[in-house]
mmCIF file of C-alpha atoms in Angstrom:
data_model
loop_
_atom_site.group_PDB
_atom_site.id
_atom_site.type_symbol
_atom_site.label_atom_id
_atom_site.label_comp_id
_atom_site.label_asym_id
_atom_site.label_seq_id
_atom_site.Cartn_x
_atom_site.Cartn_y
_atom_site.Cartn_z
ATOM 1 C CA MET A 1 2.854 -13.083 -7.947
ATOM 2 C CA ALA A 2 2.660 -9.342 -7.331
ATOM 3 C CA VAL A 3 -0.844 -7.930 -7.672
ATOM 4 C CA GLU A 4 -1.694 -4.266 -8.093
ATOM 5 C CA THR A 5 -4.218 -3.397 -5.386
ATOM 6 C CA GLU A 6 -6.832 -1.956 -7.735
ATOM 7 C CA ARG A 7 -7.065 -5.256 -9.626
ATOM 8 C CA TYR A 8 -8.791 -6.876 -6.650
ATOM 9 C CA GLY A 9 -11.709 -4.507 -7.135
ATOM 10 C CA ASP A 10 -11.788 -4.454 -10.953
ATOM 11 C CA PRO A 11 -15.110 -6.032 -12.047
ATOM 12 C CA ALA A 12 -13.608 -7.389 -15.279
ATOM 13 C CA VAL A 13 -10.709 -9.011 -13.444
ATOM 14 C CA ARG A 14 -13.019 -10.498 -10.820
ATOM 15 C CA GLU A 15 -15.266 -11.961 -13.490
ATOM 16 C CA ALA A 16 -12.259 -13.413 -15.317
ATOM 17 C CA VAL A 17 -10.893 -14.976 -12.113
ATOM 18 C CA ALA A 18 -14.279 -16.539 -11.326
ATOM 19 C CA LEU A 19 -14.527 -17.912 -14.855
ATOM 20 C CA ARG A 20 -10.999 -19.356 -14.755
ATOM 21 C CA VAL A 21 -11.548 -21.059 -11.407
ATOM 22 C CA GLY A 22 -14.822 -22.500 -12.635
ATOM 23 C CA GLU A 23 -13.206 -23.828 -15.805
ATOM 24 C CA GLU A 24 -10.040 -25.222 -14.233
ATOM 25 C CA TRP A 25 -11.061 -26.289 -10.715
ATOM 26 C CA GLY A 26 -14.812 -26.640 -11.240
ATOM 27 C CA LEU A 27 -15.449 -24.475 -8.176
ATOM 28 C CA GLU A 28 -17.881 -21.594 -7.958
ATOM 29 C CA LEU A 29 -16.092 -18.866 -6.031
ATOM 30 C CA PRO A 30 -18.338 -17.672 -3.187
ATOM 31 C CA ASP A 31 -19.343 -14.074 -2.572
ATOM 32 C CA SER A 32 -17.301 -14.241 0.636
ATOM 33 C CA PHE A 33 -14.113 -14.667 -1.401
ATOM 34 C CA PHE A 34 -14.853 -11.457 -3.266
ATOM 35 C CA ARG A 35 -15.529 -9.659 0.016
ATOM 36 C CA PHE A 36 -11.991 -10.710 0.919
ATOM 37 C CA ALA A 37 -10.901 -9.158 -2.385
ATOM 38 C CA ASP A 38 -12.826 -6.000 -1.389
ATOM 39 C CA LEU A 39 -10.628 -5.756 1.704
ATOM 40 C CA LEU A 40 -7.446 -6.195 -0.319
ATOM 41 C CA ALA A 41 -8.602 -3.538 -2.777
ATOM 42 C CA ALA A 42 -9.319 -1.085 0.044
ATOM 43 C CA LEU A 43 -5.989 -1.394 1.854
ATOM 44 C CA GLY A 44 -4.186 1.918 2.181
ATOM 45 C CA PRO A 45 -0.518 2.153 3.214
ATOM 46 C CA ILE A 46 -1.268 1.909 6.954
ATOM 47 C CA GLU A 47 -3.772 -0.922 6.628
ATOM 48 C CA ARG A 48 -1.453 -2.799 4.267
ATOM 49 C CA ARG A 49 1.352 -2.496 6.798
ATOM 50 C CA ALA A 50 -0.951 -3.874 9.481
ATOM 51 C CA PHE A 51 -2.030 -6.728 7.196
ATOM 52 C CA GLU A 52 1.589 -7.649 6.545
ATOM 53 C CA ASP A 53 2.297 -7.368 10.280
ATOM 54 C CA LEU A 54 -0.183 -10.231 10.704
ATOM 55 C CA GLU A 55 2.161 -12.283 8.458
ATOM 56 C CA LEU A 56 -0.681 -12.721 6.005
ATOM 57 C CA SER A 57 -0.186 -12.674 2.242
ATOM 58 C CA PRO A 58 -2.616 -13.482 -0.570
ATOM 59 C CA TYR A 59 -1.508 -16.652 -2.327
ATOM 60 C CA GLY A 60 -2.695 -19.609 -4.358
ATOM 61 C CA VAL A 61 -5.878 -18.959 -6.303
ATOM 62 C CA THR A 62 -5.709 -15.271 -5.272
ATOM 63 C CA ASP A 63 -2.609 -14.932 -7.480
ATOM 64 C CA LEU A 64 -4.920 -15.071 -10.502
ATOM 65 C CA PHE A 65 -5.907 -11.441 -9.850
ATOM 66 C CA ALA A 66 -2.499 -10.510 -11.269
ATOM 67 C CA ASP A 67 -3.337 -12.339 -14.496
ATOM 68 C CA PRO A 68 -6.493 -14.467 -14.769
ATOM 69 C CA SER A 69 -5.037 -16.165 -17.875
ATOM 70 C CA ALA A 70 -1.723 -17.064 -16.197
ATOM 71 C CA LEU A 71 -0.299 -20.424 -17.227
ATOM 72 C CA PRO A 72 1.642 -22.958 -15.164
ATOM 73 C CA ARG A 73 5.219 -23.808 -15.999
ATOM 74 C CA GLU A 74 5.590 -26.320 -18.824
ATOM 75 C CA GLY A 75 4.349 -29.789 -17.981
ATOM 76 C CA LEU A 76 2.541 -28.737 -14.789
ATOM 77 C CA ASP A 77 -1.145 -28.500 -13.922
ATOM 78 C CA ILE A 78 -2.465 -25.169 -12.665
ATOM 79 C CA ARG A 79 -4.615 -26.981 -10.105
ATOM 80 C CA VAL A 80 -1.505 -27.726 -8.031
ATOM 81 C CA HIS A 81 -0.536 -24.075 -7.673
ATOM 82 C CA GLY A 82 -0.407 -23.387 -3.942
ATOM 83 C CA ARG A 83 -1.302 -27.029 -3.202
ATOM 84 C CA TYR A 84 0.874 -28.402 -0.418
ATOM 85 C CA TYR A 85 1.774 -32.079 -0.092
ATOM 86 C CA ARG A 86 -0.911 -32.887 2.487
ATOM 87 C CA ASP A 87 -3.675 -30.619 1.219
ATOM 88 C CA PRO A 88 -6.782 -32.717 0.573
ATOM 89 C CA PRO A 89 -8.510 -32.172 -2.787
ATOM 90 C CA GLU A 90 -11.300 -30.272 -1.020
ATOM 91 C CA PHE A 91 -8.815 -27.523 -0.019
ATOM 92 C CA LEU A 92 -7.999 -24.596 -2.362
ATOM 93 C CA THR A 93 -5.331 -22.240 -0.999
ATOM 94 C CA PHE A 94 -6.079 -18.513 -1.142
ATOM 95 C CA LEU A 95 -3.957 -17.077 1.720
ATOM 96 C CA HIS A 96 -0.586 -17.799 3.332
ATOM 97 C CA GLY A 97 -0.175 -17.238 7.039
ATOM 98 C CA GLY A 98 3.544 -16.920 7.695
ATOM 99 C CA SER A 99 5.642 -19.310 9.787
ATOM 100 C CA GLY A 100 5.038 -23.036 10.078
ATOM 101 C CA GLY A 101 3.489 -23.277 6.650
ATOM 102 C CA LEU A 102 0.161 -21.916 7.878
ATOM 103 C CA HIS A 103 -2.169 -21.464 4.945
ATOM 104 C CA PHE A 104 -5.881 -21.006 4.400
ATOM 105 C CA GLY A 105 -8.072 -22.586 1.780
ATOM 106 C CA LEU A 106 -11.592 -22.419 0.459
ATOM 107 C CA TRP A 107 -13.177 -25.755 1.387
ATOM 108 C CA SER A 108 -15.557 -27.609 -0.914
ATOM 109 C CA ASP A 109 -16.949 -31.042 -0.099
ATOM 110 C CA ASP A 110 -18.467 -31.521 -3.544
ATOM 111 C CA GLY A 111 -15.891 -29.623 -5.613
ATOM 112 C CA ARG A 112 -18.523 -27.195 -6.853
ATOM 113 C CA VAL A 113 -19.708 -25.039 -3.931
ATOM 114 C CA CYS A 114 -17.563 -23.557 -1.167
ATOM 115 C CA ASP A 115 -18.474 -24.844 2.307
ATOM 116 C CA GLY A 116 -16.311 -22.459 4.331
ATOM 117 C CA VAL A 117 -12.646 -21.898 5.062
ATOM 118 C CA ALA A 118 -10.048 -24.377 6.300
ATOM 119 C CA SER A 119 -6.519 -23.840 7.591
ATOM 120 C CA TYR A 120 -3.573 -25.739 9.024
ATOM 121 C CA TYR A 121 0.182 -25.639 9.555
ATOM 122 C CA THR A 122 1.720 -27.878 6.928
ATOM 123 C CA ASP A 123 5.089 -28.093 8.751
ATOM 124 C CA ASP A 124 3.941 -29.596 12.042
ATOM 125 C CA GLY A 125 1.200 -32.044 11.185
ATOM 126 C CA GLU A 126 -1.595 -30.279 13.065
ATOM 127 C CA ALA A 127 -5.187 -31.027 12.170
ATOM 128 C CA ILE A 128 -7.095 -28.997 9.634
ATOM 129 C CA GLU A 129 -9.429 -26.461 11.237
ATOM 130 C CA ARG A 130 -12.745 -25.601 9.610
ATOM 131 C CA ARG A 131 -14.138 -23.108 12.145
ATOM 132 C CA HIS A 132 -14.228 -20.047 9.881
ATOM 133 C CA ARG A 133 -17.180 -19.587 7.575
ATOM 134 C CA THR A 134 -15.543 -16.930 5.381
ATOM 135 C CA PRO A 135 -12.083 -15.602 4.477
ATOM 136 C CA LEU A 136 -12.732 -12.359 6.359
ATOM 137 C CA GLU A 137 -13.667 -14.279 9.496
ATOM 138 C CA ALA A 138 -10.232 -15.920 9.281
ATOM 139 C CA VAL A 139 -8.522 -12.532 8.908
ATOM 140 C CA ARG A 140 -10.570 -11.028 11.744
ATOM 141 C CA ASP A 141 -9.585 -13.930 13.999
ATOM 142 C CA ARG A 142 -5.929 -13.225 13.240
ATOM 143 C CA ILE A 143 -6.385 -9.506 13.928
ATOM 144 C CA GLU A 144 -7.841 -10.182 17.361
ATOM 145 C CA ALA A 145 -5.221 -12.793 18.260
ATOM 146 C CA VAL A 146 -2.434 -10.308 17.486
ATOM 147 C CA HIS A 147 -4.352 -7.517 19.281
ATOM 148 C CA ARG A 148 -4.535 -9.778 22.353
ATOM 149 C CA ASP A 149 -0.765 -10.223 22.367
ATOM 150 C CA LEU A 150 0.082 -6.602 21.569
ATOM 151 C CA ALA A 151 -2.200 -5.264 24.284
ATOM 152 C CA ASP A 152 0.077 -6.641 27.000
ATOM 153 C CA TYR A 153 3.068 -4.682 25.684
ATOM 154 C CA ALA A 154 1.074 -1.582 24.855
ATOM 155 C CA ALA A 155 -0.243 -1.485 28.419
ATOM 156 C CA ASP A 156 3.332 -0.749 29.551
ATOM 157 C CA GLY A 157 3.477 2.286 27.276
ATOM 158 C CA ASP A 158 5.706 0.712 24.616
ATOM 159 C CA GLU A 159 5.433 3.271 21.802
ATOM 160 C CA GLU A 160 6.221 0.816 19.031
ATOM 161 C CA GLU A 161 3.560 -1.612 20.200
ATOM 162 C CA LEU A 162 1.081 1.230 20.688
ATOM 163 C CA ALA A 163 1.667 2.253 17.068
ATOM 164 C CA ARG A 164 1.182 -1.327 15.860
ATOM 165 C CA LEU A 165 -2.004 -1.564 17.874
ATOM 166 C CA ALA A 166 -3.298 1.652 16.303
ATOM 167 C CA ASP A 167 -2.505 0.373 12.800
ATOM 168 C CA LEU A 168 -4.275 -2.867 13.624
ATOM 169 C CA GLY A 169 -7.304 -0.865 14.682
ATOM 170 C CA ARG A 170 -7.369 0.840 11.295
ATOM 171 C CA LEU A 171 -7.326 -2.541 9.578
ATOM 172 C CA ARG A 172 -10.105 -3.828 11.833
ATOM 173 C CA THR A 173 -12.253 -0.785 11.072
ATOM 174 C CA LEU A 174 -11.812 -1.398 7.361
ATOM 175 C CA LEU A 175 -12.677 -5.087 7.685
ATOM 176 C CA ILE A 176 -15.773 -4.715 9.866
ATOM 177 C CA GLY A 177 -17.136 -2.220 7.364
ATOM 178 C CA ILE A 178 -17.318 -5.176 4.990
ATOM 179 C CA GLU A 179 -18.049 -8.131 7.289
ATOM 180 C CA THR A 180 -18.192 -9.208 10.974
ATOM 181 C CA GLY A 181 -19.360 -5.770 12.096
ATOM 182 C CA GLU A 182 -21.886 -7.399 14.426
ATOM 183 C CA ARG A 183 -18.994 -8.819 16.465
ATOM 184 C CA THR A 184 -18.179 -5.960 18.786
ATOM 185 C CA GLU A 185 -15.608 -7.788 20.928
ATOM 186 C CA THR A 186 -11.868 -7.249 20.407
ATOM 187 C CA GLY A 187 -8.688 -8.974 21.531
ATOM 188 C CA LEU A 188 -9.068 -11.581 24.250
ATOM 189 C CA ALA A 189 -12.839 -11.054 24.468
ATOM 190 C CA TYR A 190 -13.172 -11.853 20.761
ATOM 191 C CA SER A 191 -11.008 -14.966 21.010
ATOM 192 C CA THR A 192 -13.002 -16.149 24.003
ATOM 193 C CA ALA A 193 -16.316 -15.581 22.253
ATOM 194 C CA TYR A 194 -15.444 -17.023 18.844
ATOM 195 C CA GLY A 195 -12.093 -18.792 18.890
ATOM 196 C CA TYR A 196 -11.780 -21.051 21.905
ATOM 197 C CA ARG A 197 -14.998 -23.029 21.676
ATOM 198 C CA ARG A 198 -14.767 -26.736 20.944
ATOM 199 C CA ALA A 199 -16.612 -27.647 17.773
ATOM 200 C CA PRO A 200 -19.687 -29.797 18.384
ATOM 201 C CA VAL A 201 -19.933 -33.345 17.069
ATOM 202 C CA ASP A 202 -20.836 -33.208 13.377
ATOM 203 C CA THR A 203 -23.015 -36.193 12.536
ATOM 204 C CA THR A 204 -22.888 -35.386 8.806
ATOM 205 C CA ARG A 205 -19.134 -36.041 8.641
ATOM 206 C CA ILE A 206 -17.015 -39.135 9.279
ATOM 207 C CA THR A 207 -13.726 -38.860 11.208
ATOM 208 C CA THR A 208 -10.515 -38.627 9.151
ATOM 209 C CA MET A 209 -6.876 -38.287 10.169
ATOM 210 C CA ASP A 210 -6.597 -34.748 8.813
ATOM 211 C CA GLY A 211 -9.199 -33.534 11.307
ATOM 212 C CA ALA A 212 -11.560 -32.101 8.693
ATOM 213 C CA GLY A 213 -13.791 -35.132 8.345
ATOM 214 C CA ALA A 214 -15.424 -36.416 5.172
ATOM 215 C CA LEU A 215 -18.949 -35.504 4.122
ATOM 216 C CA VAL A 216 -20.278 -38.909 3.170
ATOM 217 C CA SER A 217 -22.840 -41.431 4.380
ATOM 218 C CA GLY A 218 -22.290 -45.156 4.498
ATOM 219 C CA ALA A 219 -20.389 -47.756 6.473
ATOM 220 C CA THR A 220 -16.648 -47.788 7.154
ATOM 221 C CA ALA A 221 -14.386 -50.711 7.934
ATOM 222 C CA LEU A 222 -13.527 -49.352 11.385
ATOM 223 C CA ASP A 223 -17.058 -48.108 12.089
ATOM 224 C CA ARG A 224 -15.599 -44.615 12.397
ATOM 225 C CA PRO A 225 -17.525 -42.187 14.593
ATOM 226 C CA PRO A 226 -18.837 -38.808 13.452
ATOM 227 C CA LEU A 227 -16.350 -35.942 13.320
ATOM 228 C CA GLY A 228 -15.610 -34.703 16.826
ATOM 229 C CA ALA A 229 -16.668 -37.899 18.573
ATOM 230 C CA ALA A 230 -13.362 -39.769 18.298
ATOM 231 C CA ASP A 231 -10.327 -39.723 20.581
ATOM 232 C CA ASP A 232 -8.083 -38.068 18.010
ATOM 233 C CA HIS A 233 -4.834 -39.274 19.559
ATOM 234 C CA ARG A 234 -5.938 -42.890 19.803
ATOM 235 C CA PHE A 235 -7.383 -42.843 16.310
ATOM 236 C CA GLY A 236 -4.266 -41.269 14.797
ATOM 237 C CA THR A 237 -1.961 -43.659 16.628
ATOM 238 C CA PHE A 238 -3.972 -46.659 15.440
ATOM 239 C CA MET A 239 -3.924 -45.514 11.819
ATOM 240 C CA GLU A 240 -0.203 -44.709 11.877
ATOM 241 C CA LYS A 241 0.511 -48.208 13.189
ATOM 242 C CA LEU A 242 -1.730 -49.724 10.516
ATOM 243 C CA PHE A 243 0.106 -47.807 7.813
ATOM 244 C CA GLU A 244 3.418 -49.333 8.906
ATOM 245 C CA ASP A 245 2.128 -52.786 7.902
ATOM 246 C CA SER A 246 2.285 -53.086 4.115
ATOM 247 C CA GLU A 247 0.083 -56.171 3.946
ATOM 248 C CA ALA A 248 -2.544 -54.619 6.220
ATOM 249 C CA VAL A 249 -2.630 -51.450 4.120
ATOM 250 C CA ARG A 250 -3.034 -53.455 0.933
ATOM 251 C CA ALA A 251 -5.862 -55.466 2.481
ATOM 252 C CA ALA A 252 -7.572 -52.284 3.701
ATOM 253 C CA ARG A 253 -7.310 -50.783 0.248
ATOM 254 C CA ASP A 254 -8.762 -53.942 -1.351
ATOM 255 C CA GLU A 255 -11.698 -53.917 1.071
ATOM 256 C CA ALA A 256 -12.393 -50.238 0.398
ATOM 257 C CA LEU A 257 -12.449 -50.861 -3.354
ATOM 258 C CA ALA A 258 -14.733 -53.854 -2.900
ATOM 259 C CA ARG A 259 -17.149 -51.792 -0.802
ATOM 260 C CA ALA A 260 -17.160 -49.059 -3.451
ATOM 261 C CA ALA A 261 -17.837 -51.607 -6.189
ATOM 262 C CA ALA A 262 -20.799 -52.802 -4.122
ATOM 263 C CA GLY A 263 -22.193 -49.265 -4.024
ATOM 264 C CA ASP A 264 -20.738 -47.793 -0.800
ATOM 265 C CA PRO A 265 -17.751 -45.472 -1.416
ATOM 266 C CA ALA A 266 -17.501 -44.207 2.189
ATOM 267 C CA GLU A 267 -14.506 -46.353 3.122
ATOM 268 C CA ALA A 268 -12.719 -45.497 -0.135
ATOM 269 C CA LEU A 269 -13.101 -41.799 0.642
ATOM 270 C CA VAL A 270 -11.979 -41.847 4.273
ATOM 271 C CA LEU A 271 -9.134 -44.310 3.755
ATOM 272 C CA GLY A 272 -8.040 -42.440 0.632
ATOM 273 C CA ARG A 273 -7.992 -39.167 2.545
ATOM 274 C CA ASP A 274 -6.029 -40.794 5.401
ATOM 275 C CA LEU A 275 -3.444 -42.297 3.072
ATOM 276 C CA HIS A 276 -3.145 -38.969 1.266
ATOM 277 C CA ARG A 277 -2.521 -37.230 4.581
ATOM 278 C CA ALA A 278 -0.031 -39.783 5.909
ATOM 279 C CA SER A 279 1.836 -40.886 2.775
ATOM 280 C CA TYR A 280 5.078 -39.157 3.866
ATOM 281 C CA GLY A 281 6.536 -39.699 0.411
ATOM 282 C CA ARG A 282 5.881 -43.465 0.387
ATOM 283 C CA ALA A 283 5.124 -44.205 -3.265
ATOM 284 C CA GLU A 284 2.867 -47.197 -2.562
ATOM 285 C CA HIS A 285 0.675 -45.186 -0.204
ATOM 286 C CA GLU A 286 0.494 -42.297 -2.649
ATOM 287 C CA VAL A 287 -0.692 -44.699 -5.362
ATOM 288 C CA TYR A 288 -3.310 -46.245 -3.081
ATOM 289 C CA ALA A 289 -4.549 -42.805 -2.022
ATOM 290 C CA ALA A 290 -4.904 -41.671 -5.638
ATOM 291 C CA GLU A 291 -6.686 -44.878 -6.602
ATOM 292 C CA LEU A 292 -9.129 -44.778 -3.693
ATOM 293 C CA LEU A 293 -9.941 -41.082 -4.089
ATOM 294 C CA ALA A 294 -10.542 -41.488 -7.820
ATOM 295 C CA VAL A 295 -13.062 -44.246 -7.149
ATOM 296 C CA ALA A 296 -14.727 -42.451 -4.237
ATOM 297 C CA TYR A 297 -15.155 -39.125 -6.020
ATOM 298 C CA ARG A 298 -16.444 -40.835 -9.149
ATOM 299 C CA GLU A 299 -19.047 -42.809 -7.203
ATOM 300 C CA LEU A 300 -20.057 -39.713 -5.226
ATOM 301 C CA GLY A 301 -20.460 -37.571 -8.341
ATOM 302 C CA ARG A 302 -17.576 -35.234 -7.491
ATOM 303 C CA PRO A 303 -15.589 -35.149 -10.760
ATOM 304 C CA ALA A 304 -13.852 -31.847 -10.016
ATOM 305 C CA LEU A 305 -12.291 -33.310 -6.868
ATOM 306 C CA ALA A 306 -11.269 -36.408 -8.804
ATOM 307 C CA GLY A 307 -9.447 -34.154 -11.257
ATOM 308 C CA VAL A 308 -7.688 -32.230 -8.504
ATOM 309 C CA ALA A 309 -6.651 -35.475 -6.773
ATOM 310 C CA ALA A 310 -5.235 -36.882 -10.012
ATOM 311 C CA ALA A 311 -3.322 -33.679 -10.781
ATOM 312 C CA HIS A 312 -1.902 -33.583 -7.263
ATOM 313 C CA HIS A 313 -0.824 -37.225 -7.468
ATOM 314 C CA ARG A 314 1.139 -36.469 -10.644
ATOM 315 C CA HIS A 315 2.921 -33.512 -9.043
ATOM 316 C CA ARG A 316 3.293 -34.287 -5.335
ATOM 317 C CA ALA A 317 7.094 -34.436 -5.593
ATOM 318 C CA LEU A 318 7.489 -30.832 -6.769
ATOM 319 C CA PRO A 319 10.123 -28.876 -4.805
ATOM 320 C CA THR A 320 7.808 -25.832 -4.702
ATOM 321 C CA VAL A 321 4.063 -25.302 -4.795
ATOM 322 C CA ASP A 322 4.461 -22.071 -6.794
ATOM 323 C CA VAL A 323 3.877 -23.326 -10.343
ATOM 324 C CA LEU A 324 2.663 -20.244 -12.243
ATOM 325 C CA ARG A 325 4.919 -18.691 -14.843
ATOM 326 C CA PRO A 326 6.251 -15.279 -13.791
ATOM 327 C CA THR A 327 4.300 -12.362 -15.243
ATOM 328 C CA ARG A 328 6.198 -9.937 -17.411
#
């Protein structure tokens, strides 16, 4: 949906967007999301060109700035707008990243409060990354990655690349006036300082196939390690093999439900997330994932995520994730 730039900064529109997201998704939009809107509102022609040169485009929940009361097409649920097939319920798309289906989402473990920003390429099966705390950190990271690549060409005096680099600098200046100004590095130095570090083991999260981990305590059938402590390849290979065995999957699902009924929903959450990630259009796995996630979120007191999971299950076969009616 096309959005007039000034709408991103309009207090009435911002309030209406926040209210709509709270009512429909149950999520409180963080201040960092509105700082992202501040950047969009401040883009002049040069900065907008540089932003588009990054292959970034506001999408998903950000489309509501065009019309906070926008409705989905008949029979659809607005909560699946911008929701790709493998997006977990905790992920709410706000930005598209160009090729490979790269997209960025606000992440919420409880469905109420944003816990940072996640991103992944939906076309190639890569893990979800959760290394950015805010939307503008994600944009800044993209600026410096492109700067790093452009600098090699600009060093040879390529006028076109020099011009792109200058435009990128204008966009950076605008962004650091809002956020990340304390990070003085650019290009390769920035990526080295903030982008290449391996995330430490997170003992508050349990390993999942999507790479994001699940914030839950309790026991799991496989005694899964904390996020970052597993051999991702071995774990993924094991789970993929398990999912090829229909009887084994059914037994795993039954055990997860039994554990949840006994008061421990951890296995229901992690197995539900794994089946959601790796359903690949298999109806039985999609049903199991929806069932397990409904139970897990209910037991964990995360009703908003249960609602998102149910809506996604109903609409996972849509040919497009753009479900809003066109504005007139």
